[in-house]
Coordinates of N, CA and C and ligand atoms in Angstrom, one line a residue:
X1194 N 0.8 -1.2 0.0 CA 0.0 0.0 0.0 C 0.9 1.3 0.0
X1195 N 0.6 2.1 -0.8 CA 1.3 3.6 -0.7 C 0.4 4.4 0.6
X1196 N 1.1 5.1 1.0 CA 0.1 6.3 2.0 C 0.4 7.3 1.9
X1197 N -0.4 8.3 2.5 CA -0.4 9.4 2.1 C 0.3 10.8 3.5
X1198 N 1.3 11.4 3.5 CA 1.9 12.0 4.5 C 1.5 13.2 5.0
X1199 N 2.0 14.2 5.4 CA 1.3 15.2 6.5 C 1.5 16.3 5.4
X1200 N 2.3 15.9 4.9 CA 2.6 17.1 3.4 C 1.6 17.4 2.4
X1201 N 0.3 16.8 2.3 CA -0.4 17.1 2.0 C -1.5 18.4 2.2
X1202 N -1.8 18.6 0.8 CA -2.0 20.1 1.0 C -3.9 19.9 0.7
X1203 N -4.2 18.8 0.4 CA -6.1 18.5 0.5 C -6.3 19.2 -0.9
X1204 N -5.9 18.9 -2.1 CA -6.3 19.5 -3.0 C -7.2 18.7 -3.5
X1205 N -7.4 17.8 -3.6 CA -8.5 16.7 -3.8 C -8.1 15.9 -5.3
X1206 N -7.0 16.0 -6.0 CA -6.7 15.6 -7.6 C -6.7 14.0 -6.9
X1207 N -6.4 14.1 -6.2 CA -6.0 11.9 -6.5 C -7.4 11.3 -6.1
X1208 N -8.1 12.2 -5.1 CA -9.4 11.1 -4.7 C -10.2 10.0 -5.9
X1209 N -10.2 11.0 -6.7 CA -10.8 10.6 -7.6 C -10.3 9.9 -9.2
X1210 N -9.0 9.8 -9.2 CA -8.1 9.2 -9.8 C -7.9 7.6 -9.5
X1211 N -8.2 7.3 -8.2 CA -8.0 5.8 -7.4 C -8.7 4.9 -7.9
X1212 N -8.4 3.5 -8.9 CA -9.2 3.1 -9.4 C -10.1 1.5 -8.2
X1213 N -9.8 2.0 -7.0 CA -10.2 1.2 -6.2 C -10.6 1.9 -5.0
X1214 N -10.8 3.2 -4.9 CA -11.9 3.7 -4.0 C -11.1 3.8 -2.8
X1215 N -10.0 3.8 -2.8 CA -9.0 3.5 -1.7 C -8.7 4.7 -0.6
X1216 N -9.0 6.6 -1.8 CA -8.6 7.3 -0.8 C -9.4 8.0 -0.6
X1217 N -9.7 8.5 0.6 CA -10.7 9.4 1.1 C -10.2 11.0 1.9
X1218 N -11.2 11.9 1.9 CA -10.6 12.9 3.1 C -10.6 12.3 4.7
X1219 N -9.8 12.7 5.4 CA -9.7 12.1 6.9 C -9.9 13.4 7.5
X1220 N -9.6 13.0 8.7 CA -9.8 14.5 9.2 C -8.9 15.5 9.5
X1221 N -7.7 15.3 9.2 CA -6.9 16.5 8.9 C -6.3 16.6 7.2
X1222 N -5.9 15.6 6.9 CA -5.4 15.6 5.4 C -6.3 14.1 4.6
X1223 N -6.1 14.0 3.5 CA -6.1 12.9 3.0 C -5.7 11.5 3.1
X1224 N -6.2 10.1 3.4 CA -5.7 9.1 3.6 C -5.8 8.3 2.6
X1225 N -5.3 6.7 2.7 CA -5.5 5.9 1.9 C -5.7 4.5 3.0
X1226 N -6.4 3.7 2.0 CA -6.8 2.4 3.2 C -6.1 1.6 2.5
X1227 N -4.9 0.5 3.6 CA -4.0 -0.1 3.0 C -5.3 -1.5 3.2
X1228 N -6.4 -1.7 2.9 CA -7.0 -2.8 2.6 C -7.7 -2.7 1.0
X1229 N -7.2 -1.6 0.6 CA -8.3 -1.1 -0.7 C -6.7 -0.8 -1.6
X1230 N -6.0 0.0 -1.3 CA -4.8 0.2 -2.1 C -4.1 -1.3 -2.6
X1231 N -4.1 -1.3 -3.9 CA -3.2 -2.5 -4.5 C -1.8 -2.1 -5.6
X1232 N -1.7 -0.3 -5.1 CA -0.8 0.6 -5.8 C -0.6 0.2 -7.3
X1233 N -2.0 0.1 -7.6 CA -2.8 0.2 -8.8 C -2.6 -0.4 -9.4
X1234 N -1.7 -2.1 -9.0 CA -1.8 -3.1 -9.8 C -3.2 -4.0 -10.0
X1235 N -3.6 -4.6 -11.2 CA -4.8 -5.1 -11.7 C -5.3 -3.5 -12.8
X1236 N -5.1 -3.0 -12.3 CA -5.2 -1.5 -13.7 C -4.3 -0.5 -14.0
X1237 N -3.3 -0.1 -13.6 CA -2.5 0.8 -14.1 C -1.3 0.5 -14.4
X1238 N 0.2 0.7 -14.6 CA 1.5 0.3 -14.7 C 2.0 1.6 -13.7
X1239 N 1.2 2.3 -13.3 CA 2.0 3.3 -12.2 C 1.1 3.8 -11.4
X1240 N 1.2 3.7 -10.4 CA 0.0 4.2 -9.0 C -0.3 5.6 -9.4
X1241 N -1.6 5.7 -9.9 CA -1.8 7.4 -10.6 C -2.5 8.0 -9.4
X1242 N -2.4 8.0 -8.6 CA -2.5 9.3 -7.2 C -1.0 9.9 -7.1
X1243 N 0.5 9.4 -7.2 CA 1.3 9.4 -7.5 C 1.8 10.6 -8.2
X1244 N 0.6 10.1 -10.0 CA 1.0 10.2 -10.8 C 0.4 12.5 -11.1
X1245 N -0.5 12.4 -10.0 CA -1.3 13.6 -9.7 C -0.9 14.1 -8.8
X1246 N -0.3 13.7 -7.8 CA -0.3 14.8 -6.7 C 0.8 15.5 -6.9
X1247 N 0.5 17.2 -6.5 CA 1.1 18.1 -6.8 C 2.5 18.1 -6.1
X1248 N 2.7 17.5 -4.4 CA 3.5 17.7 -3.2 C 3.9 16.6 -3.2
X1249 N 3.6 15.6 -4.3 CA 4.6 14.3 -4.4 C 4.9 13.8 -2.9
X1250 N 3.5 13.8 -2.0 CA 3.2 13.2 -0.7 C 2.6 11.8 -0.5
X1251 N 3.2 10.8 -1.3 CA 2.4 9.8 -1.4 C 3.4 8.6 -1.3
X1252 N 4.4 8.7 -0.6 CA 4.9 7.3 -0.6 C 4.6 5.6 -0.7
X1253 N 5.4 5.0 -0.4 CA 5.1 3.6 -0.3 C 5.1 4.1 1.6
X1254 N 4.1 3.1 2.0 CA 3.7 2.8 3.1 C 4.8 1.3 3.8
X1255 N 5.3 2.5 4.6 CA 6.4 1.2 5.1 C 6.1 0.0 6.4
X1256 N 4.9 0.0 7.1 CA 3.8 -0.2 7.8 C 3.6 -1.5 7.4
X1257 N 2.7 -1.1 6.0 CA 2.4 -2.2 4.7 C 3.1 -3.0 3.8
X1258 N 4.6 -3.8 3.9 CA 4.6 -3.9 2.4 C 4.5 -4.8 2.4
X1259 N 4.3 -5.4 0.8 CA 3.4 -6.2 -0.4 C 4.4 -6.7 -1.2
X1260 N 4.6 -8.0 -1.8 CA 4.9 -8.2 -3.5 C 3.5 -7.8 -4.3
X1261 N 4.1 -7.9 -5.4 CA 3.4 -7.9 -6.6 C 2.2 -8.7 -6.7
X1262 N 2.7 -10.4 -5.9 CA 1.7 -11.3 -6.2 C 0.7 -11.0 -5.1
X1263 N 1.0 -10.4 -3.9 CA 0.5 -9.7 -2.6 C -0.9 -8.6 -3.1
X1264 N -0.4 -7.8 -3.7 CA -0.9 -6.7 -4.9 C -2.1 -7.3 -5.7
X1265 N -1.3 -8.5 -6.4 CA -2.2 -8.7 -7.5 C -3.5 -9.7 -6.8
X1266 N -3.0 -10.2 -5.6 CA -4.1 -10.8 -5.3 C -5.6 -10.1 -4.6
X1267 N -5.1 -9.2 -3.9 CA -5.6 -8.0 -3.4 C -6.6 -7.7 -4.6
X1268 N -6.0 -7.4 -5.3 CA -7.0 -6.8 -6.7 C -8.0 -8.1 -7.0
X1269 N -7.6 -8.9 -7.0 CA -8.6 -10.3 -7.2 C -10.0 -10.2 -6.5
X1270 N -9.1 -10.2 -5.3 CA -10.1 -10.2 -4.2 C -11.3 -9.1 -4.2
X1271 N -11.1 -7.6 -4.3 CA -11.6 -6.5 -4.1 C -12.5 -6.5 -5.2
X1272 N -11.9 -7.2 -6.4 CA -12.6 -6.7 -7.8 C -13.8 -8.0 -7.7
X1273 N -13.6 -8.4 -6.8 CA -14.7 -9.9 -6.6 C -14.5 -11.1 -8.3
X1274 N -13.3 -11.1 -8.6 CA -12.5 -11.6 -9.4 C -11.9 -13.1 -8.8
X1275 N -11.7 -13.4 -7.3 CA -10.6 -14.2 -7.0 C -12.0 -15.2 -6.0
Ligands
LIG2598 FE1 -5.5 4.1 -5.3 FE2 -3.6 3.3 -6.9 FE3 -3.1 5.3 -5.3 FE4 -3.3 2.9 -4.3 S1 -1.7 3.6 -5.7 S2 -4.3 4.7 -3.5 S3 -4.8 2.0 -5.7 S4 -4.5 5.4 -7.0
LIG2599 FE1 -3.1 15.4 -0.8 FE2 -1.5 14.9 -2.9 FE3 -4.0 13.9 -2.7 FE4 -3.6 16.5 -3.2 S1 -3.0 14.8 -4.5 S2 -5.1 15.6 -1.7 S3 -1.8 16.9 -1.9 S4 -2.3 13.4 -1.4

């Protein structure tokens, strides 16, 4: 899962770019739910919240980490695919 850091400025460009519904407003900045993030494998070749945000505040979530097949399963699951 990627997350999203304090550097965030709430401009709102990624919410809506997430092709898994992952990020929402929280109550001070922007979050991401490391149960919904699959850092946009099953649809993209580059995590496009990433690929939008102005303050480049979006790391990999060190909390969370995933392989690929971790990732891709994730997307199975969510997409009611697996
Ligand atoms: Fe959503 Fe992709 Fe960003 Fe994860 S990496 S929060 S799936 S846009
Ligand atoms: Fe915050 Fe970046 Fe998302 Fe804008 S694009 S709301 S700055 S995380």
């Amino acid at each position: 899962s990627l997350m999203i850091t304090d550097e965030c400025i709430n401009c709102d460009v990624c919410e809506p770019e997430c092709p898994n519904n992952a990020i929402s407003q929280g109550e001070e900045i922007y979050q991401i739910d490391p149960n919904l993030c699959t850092q946009c494998v099953g649809h993209y070749d580059e995590p496009q919240c990433q690929q939008v945000c102005p303050v480049d505040c979006i790391p990999l979530d060190p909390a969370h980490p995933e392989t690929q097949d971790e990732l891709h399963a994730k997307y199975l699951r969510i997409s009611g695919k697996a």
